[in-house]
PDB file of C-alpha atoms in Angstrom:
ATOM      1  CA  MET A   1     132.977  93.396  96.681  1.00 86.00           C
ATOM      2  CA  SER A   2     135.708  91.129  95.373  1.00 91.00           C
ATOM      3  CA  PRO A   3     134.535  87.769  93.984  1.00 90.00           C
ATOM      4  CA  SER A   4     137.255  86.084  96.038  1.00 93.00           C
ATOM      5  CA  VAL A   5     136.066  87.675  99.327  1.00 96.00           C
ATOM      6  CA  ALA A   6     132.281  87.718  98.822  1.00 96.00           C
ATOM      7  CA  PRO A   7     131.883  83.923  98.953  1.00 96.00           C
ATOM      8  CA  ILE A   8     133.813  83.748 102.207  1.00 96.00           C
ATOM      9  CA  LEU A   9     131.624  86.374 103.885  1.00 97.00           C
ATOM     10  CA  LEU A  10     128.430  84.833 102.496  1.00 97.00           C
ATOM     11  CA  LEU A  11     129.504  81.370 103.661  1.00 97.00           C
ATOM     12  CA  ILE A  12     130.212  82.697 107.150  1.00 97.00           C
ATOM     13  CA  GLY A  13     126.715  84.201 107.261  1.00 97.00           C
ATOM     14  CA  SER A  14     125.086  81.071 105.882  1.00 97.00           C
ATOM     15  CA  ASN A  15     126.898  78.898 108.409  1.00 97.00           C
ATOM     16  CA  VAL A  16     125.726  81.044 111.306  1.00 96.00           C
ATOM     17  CA  PHE A  17     122.120  80.550 110.161  1.00 96.00           C
ATOM     18  CA  MET A  18     122.577  76.832 109.516  1.00 96.00           C
ATOM     19  CA  THR A  19     124.247  76.222 112.861  1.00 96.00           C
ATOM     20  CA  PHE A  20     121.293  77.857 114.614  1.00 94.00           C
ATOM     21  CA  ALA A  21     118.872  75.870 112.442  1.00 94.00           C
ATOM     22  CA  TRP A  22     120.535  72.555 113.256  1.00 94.00           C
ATOM     23  CA  TYR A  23     121.684  73.037 116.845  1.00 95.00           C
ATOM     24  CA  GLY A  24     119.999  76.117 118.346  1.00 93.00           C
ATOM     25  CA  HIS A  25     117.019  74.100 119.575  1.00 93.00           C
ATOM     26  CA  LEU A  26     119.269  71.953 121.781  1.00 94.00           C
ATOM     27  CA  LYS A  27     119.188  74.745 124.335  1.00 92.00           C
ATOM     28  CA  TYR A  28     115.396  74.283 124.569  1.00 93.00           C
ATOM     29  CA  PRO A  29     114.746  70.518 124.864  1.00 94.00           C
ATOM     30  CA  ASP A  30     111.230  71.110 126.240  1.00 96.00           C
ATOM     31  CA  ARG A  31     109.922  72.611 122.962  1.00 95.00           C
ATOM     32  CA  PRO A  32     107.717  70.389 120.779  1.00 96.00           C
ATOM     33  CA  LEU A  33     109.647  68.635 118.023  1.00 95.00           C
ATOM     34  CA  LEU A  34     107.303  69.780 115.230  1.00 96.00           C
ATOM     35  CA  MET A  35     107.722  73.414 116.280  1.00 95.00           C
ATOM     36  CA  VAL A  36     111.504  72.987 116.320  1.00 95.00           C
ATOM     37  CA  ILE A  37     111.476  71.403 112.851  1.00 95.00           C
ATOM     38  CA  LEU A  38     109.371  74.183 111.339  1.00 96.00           C
ATOM     39  CA  LEU A  39     111.477  76.900 112.944  1.00 95.00           C
ATOM     40  CA  SER A  40     114.650  75.184 111.732  1.00 95.00           C
ATOM     41  CA  TRP A  41     113.297  75.110 108.173  1.00 95.00           C
ATOM     42  CA  ALA A  42     112.500  78.819 108.367  1.00 94.00           C
ATOM     43  CA  ILE A  43     116.032  79.601 109.549  1.00 94.00           C
ATOM     44  CA  ALA A  44     117.519  77.316 106.883  1.00 94.00           C
ATOM     45  CA  LEU A  45     115.753  79.336 104.173  1.00 94.00           C
ATOM     46  CA  PHE A  46     117.968  82.303 105.075  1.00 93.00           C
ATOM     47  CA  GLU A  47     120.989  80.016 105.041  1.00 95.00           C
ATOM     48  CA  TYR A  48     120.212  78.973 101.471  1.00 95.00           C
ATOM     49  CA  CYS A  49     119.715  82.610 100.449  1.00 97.00           C
ATOM     50  CA  LEU A  50     123.373  83.160 101.389  1.00 97.00           C
ATOM     51  CA  ALA A  51     124.934  79.800 100.482  1.00 96.00           C
ATOM     52  CA  VAL A  52     123.624  79.616  96.923  1.00 97.00           C
ATOM     53  CA  PRO A  53     124.980  83.054  95.904  1.00 97.00           C
ATOM     54  CA  ALA A  54     128.233  82.288  97.751  1.00 97.00           C
ATOM     55  CA  ASN A  55     128.777  79.227  95.592  1.00 96.00           C
ATOM     56  CA  ARG A  56     127.598  80.920  92.400  1.00 96.00           C
ATOM     57  CA  ILE A  57     129.918  83.915  92.913  1.00 96.00           C
ATOM     58  CA  GLY A  58     132.739  81.785  94.285  1.00 96.00           C
ATOM     59  CA  HIS A  59     132.732  79.361  91.384  1.00 96.00           C
ATOM     60  CA  ALA A  60     134.086  82.152  89.167  1.00 95.00           C
ATOM     61  CA  VAL A  61     137.222  82.227  91.333  1.00 95.00           C
ATOM     62  CA  TYR A  62     137.443  78.899  93.158  1.00 95.00           C
ATOM     63  CA  ALA A  63     137.181  75.266  92.090  1.00 93.00           C
ATOM     64  CA  THR A  64     134.172  73.406  93.452  1.00 93.00           C
ATOM     65  CA  ALA A  65     136.391  71.338  95.765  1.00 89.00           C
ATOM     66  CA  GLU A  66     137.922  74.542  97.127  1.00 91.00           C
ATOM     67  CA  LEU A  67     134.470  76.007  97.809  1.00 93.00           C
ATOM     68  CA  LYS A  68     133.395  72.831  99.614  1.00 91.00           C
ATOM     69  CA  VAL A  69     136.519  72.677 101.773  1.00 89.00           C
ATOM     70  CA  MET A  70     136.235  76.399 102.516  1.00 92.00           C
ATOM     71  CA  GLN A  71     132.653  75.834 103.626  1.00 93.00           C
ATOM     72  CA  GLU A  72     133.666  72.943 105.882  1.00 90.00           C
ATOM     73  CA  VAL A  73     136.427  74.921 107.595  1.00 90.00           C
ATOM     74  CA  ILE A  74     134.058  77.866 108.094  1.00 94.00           C
ATOM     75  CA  THR A  75     131.454  75.451 109.475  1.00 93.00           C
ATOM     76  CA  LEU A  76     133.935  74.119 112.031  1.00 90.00           C
ATOM     77  CA  CYS A  77     134.919  77.614 113.152  1.00 91.00           C
ATOM     78  CA  VAL A  78     131.316  78.801 113.439  1.00 95.00           C
ATOM     79  CA  PHE A  79     130.297  75.590 115.207  1.00 93.00           C
ATOM     80  CA  ALA A  80     133.169  75.809 117.707  1.00 93.00           C
ATOM     81  CA  GLY A  81     132.201  79.360 118.641  1.00 94.00           C
ATOM     82  CA  PHE A  82     128.506  78.463 118.769  1.00 95.00           C
ATOM     83  CA  SER A  83     128.971  75.412 120.986  1.00 94.00           C
ATOM     84  CA  VAL A  84     131.075  77.366 123.474  1.00 95.00           C
ATOM     85  CA  LEU A  85     129.286  80.730 123.447  1.00 95.00           C
ATOM     86  CA  TYR A  86     125.651  79.663 122.913  1.00 95.00           C
ATOM     87  CA  LEU A  87     125.430  76.124 124.271  1.00 94.00           C
ATOM     88  CA  GLY A  88     128.052  76.577 126.997  1.00 94.00           C
ATOM     89  CA  GLU A  89     130.000  73.459 126.045  1.00 94.00           C
ATOM     90  CA  ARG A  90     133.733  72.955 126.519  1.00 94.00           C
ATOM     91  CA  PHE A  91     136.143  73.080 123.605  1.00 92.00           C
ATOM     92  CA  THR A  92     138.855  70.528 124.368  1.00 94.00           C
ATOM     93  CA  ILE A  93     142.302  69.799 123.014  1.00 95.00           C
ATOM     94  CA  ASN A  94     140.806  66.787 121.205  1.00 94.00           C
ATOM     95  CA  HIS A  95     138.468  69.126 119.329  1.00 90.00           C
ATOM     96  CA  MET A  96     141.384  71.386 118.432  1.00 90.00           C
ATOM     97  CA  VAL A  97     143.490  68.491 117.137  1.00 93.00           C
ATOM     98  CA  GLY A  98     140.604  67.108 115.087  1.00 90.00           C
ATOM     99  CA  PHE A  99     139.799  70.503 113.588  1.00 87.00           C
ATOM    100  CA  ALA A 100     143.483  71.116 112.860  1.00 89.00           C
ATOM    101  CA  LEU A 101     143.655  67.841 110.923  1.00 90.00           C
ATOM    102  CA  ILE A 102     140.643  68.882 108.864  1.00 86.00           C
ATOM    103  CA  CYS A 103     142.305  72.249 108.192  1.00 85.00           C
ATOM    104  CA  ALA A 104     145.445  70.397 107.115  1.00 88.00           C
ATOM    105  CA  GLY A 105     143.314  68.562 104.572  1.00 84.00           C
ATOM    106  CA  ALA A 106     141.993  71.932 103.362  1.00 83.00           C
ATOM    107  CA  PHE A 107     145.573  73.088 102.862  1.00 85.00           C
ATOM    108  CA  PHE A 108     146.194  70.272 100.395  1.00 84.00           C
ATOM    109  CA  VAL A 109     143.005  71.032  98.464  1.00 81.00           C
ATOM    110  CA  PHE A 110     144.155  74.642  97.918  1.00 81.00           C
ATOM    111  CA  LYS A 111     147.791  73.750  97.271  1.00 79.00           C
ATOM    112  CA  ALA A 112     149.017  73.243  93.734  1.00 74.00           C
ATOM    113  CA  PRO A 113     149.022  69.588  92.659  1.00 79.00           C
ATOM    114  CA  ILE A 114     151.916  67.529  93.941  1.00 75.00           C
ATOM    115  CA  PRO A 115     154.120  66.467  91.011  1.00 77.00           C
ATOM    116  CA  THR A 116     154.153  62.741  90.380  1.00 75.00           C
TER     117      THR A 116
END
């Protein structure tokens, strides 16, 4: 797999795991907090098993800032889908505008430096 594509796919996978680790328990507020913490740690282990190689492979192709911004944009996309599909929450125009502004920031990170 291409070193420019592999990090993207690994980051998508890692973000799915991390989103479930951080927010999946919100659907089950009656579960004991200690159980939720331990389960979240177990899920997060899989997230790290994908995120660390994503950054290691990606660093050969992308700058560290590009990897971080890529991860943030992927996180927003995964989270938006998760909150709507799993938690049943609404995705409003305010969310879309906020996410679009973050994506605009990502554009400038990937764009060649602006001449001064």
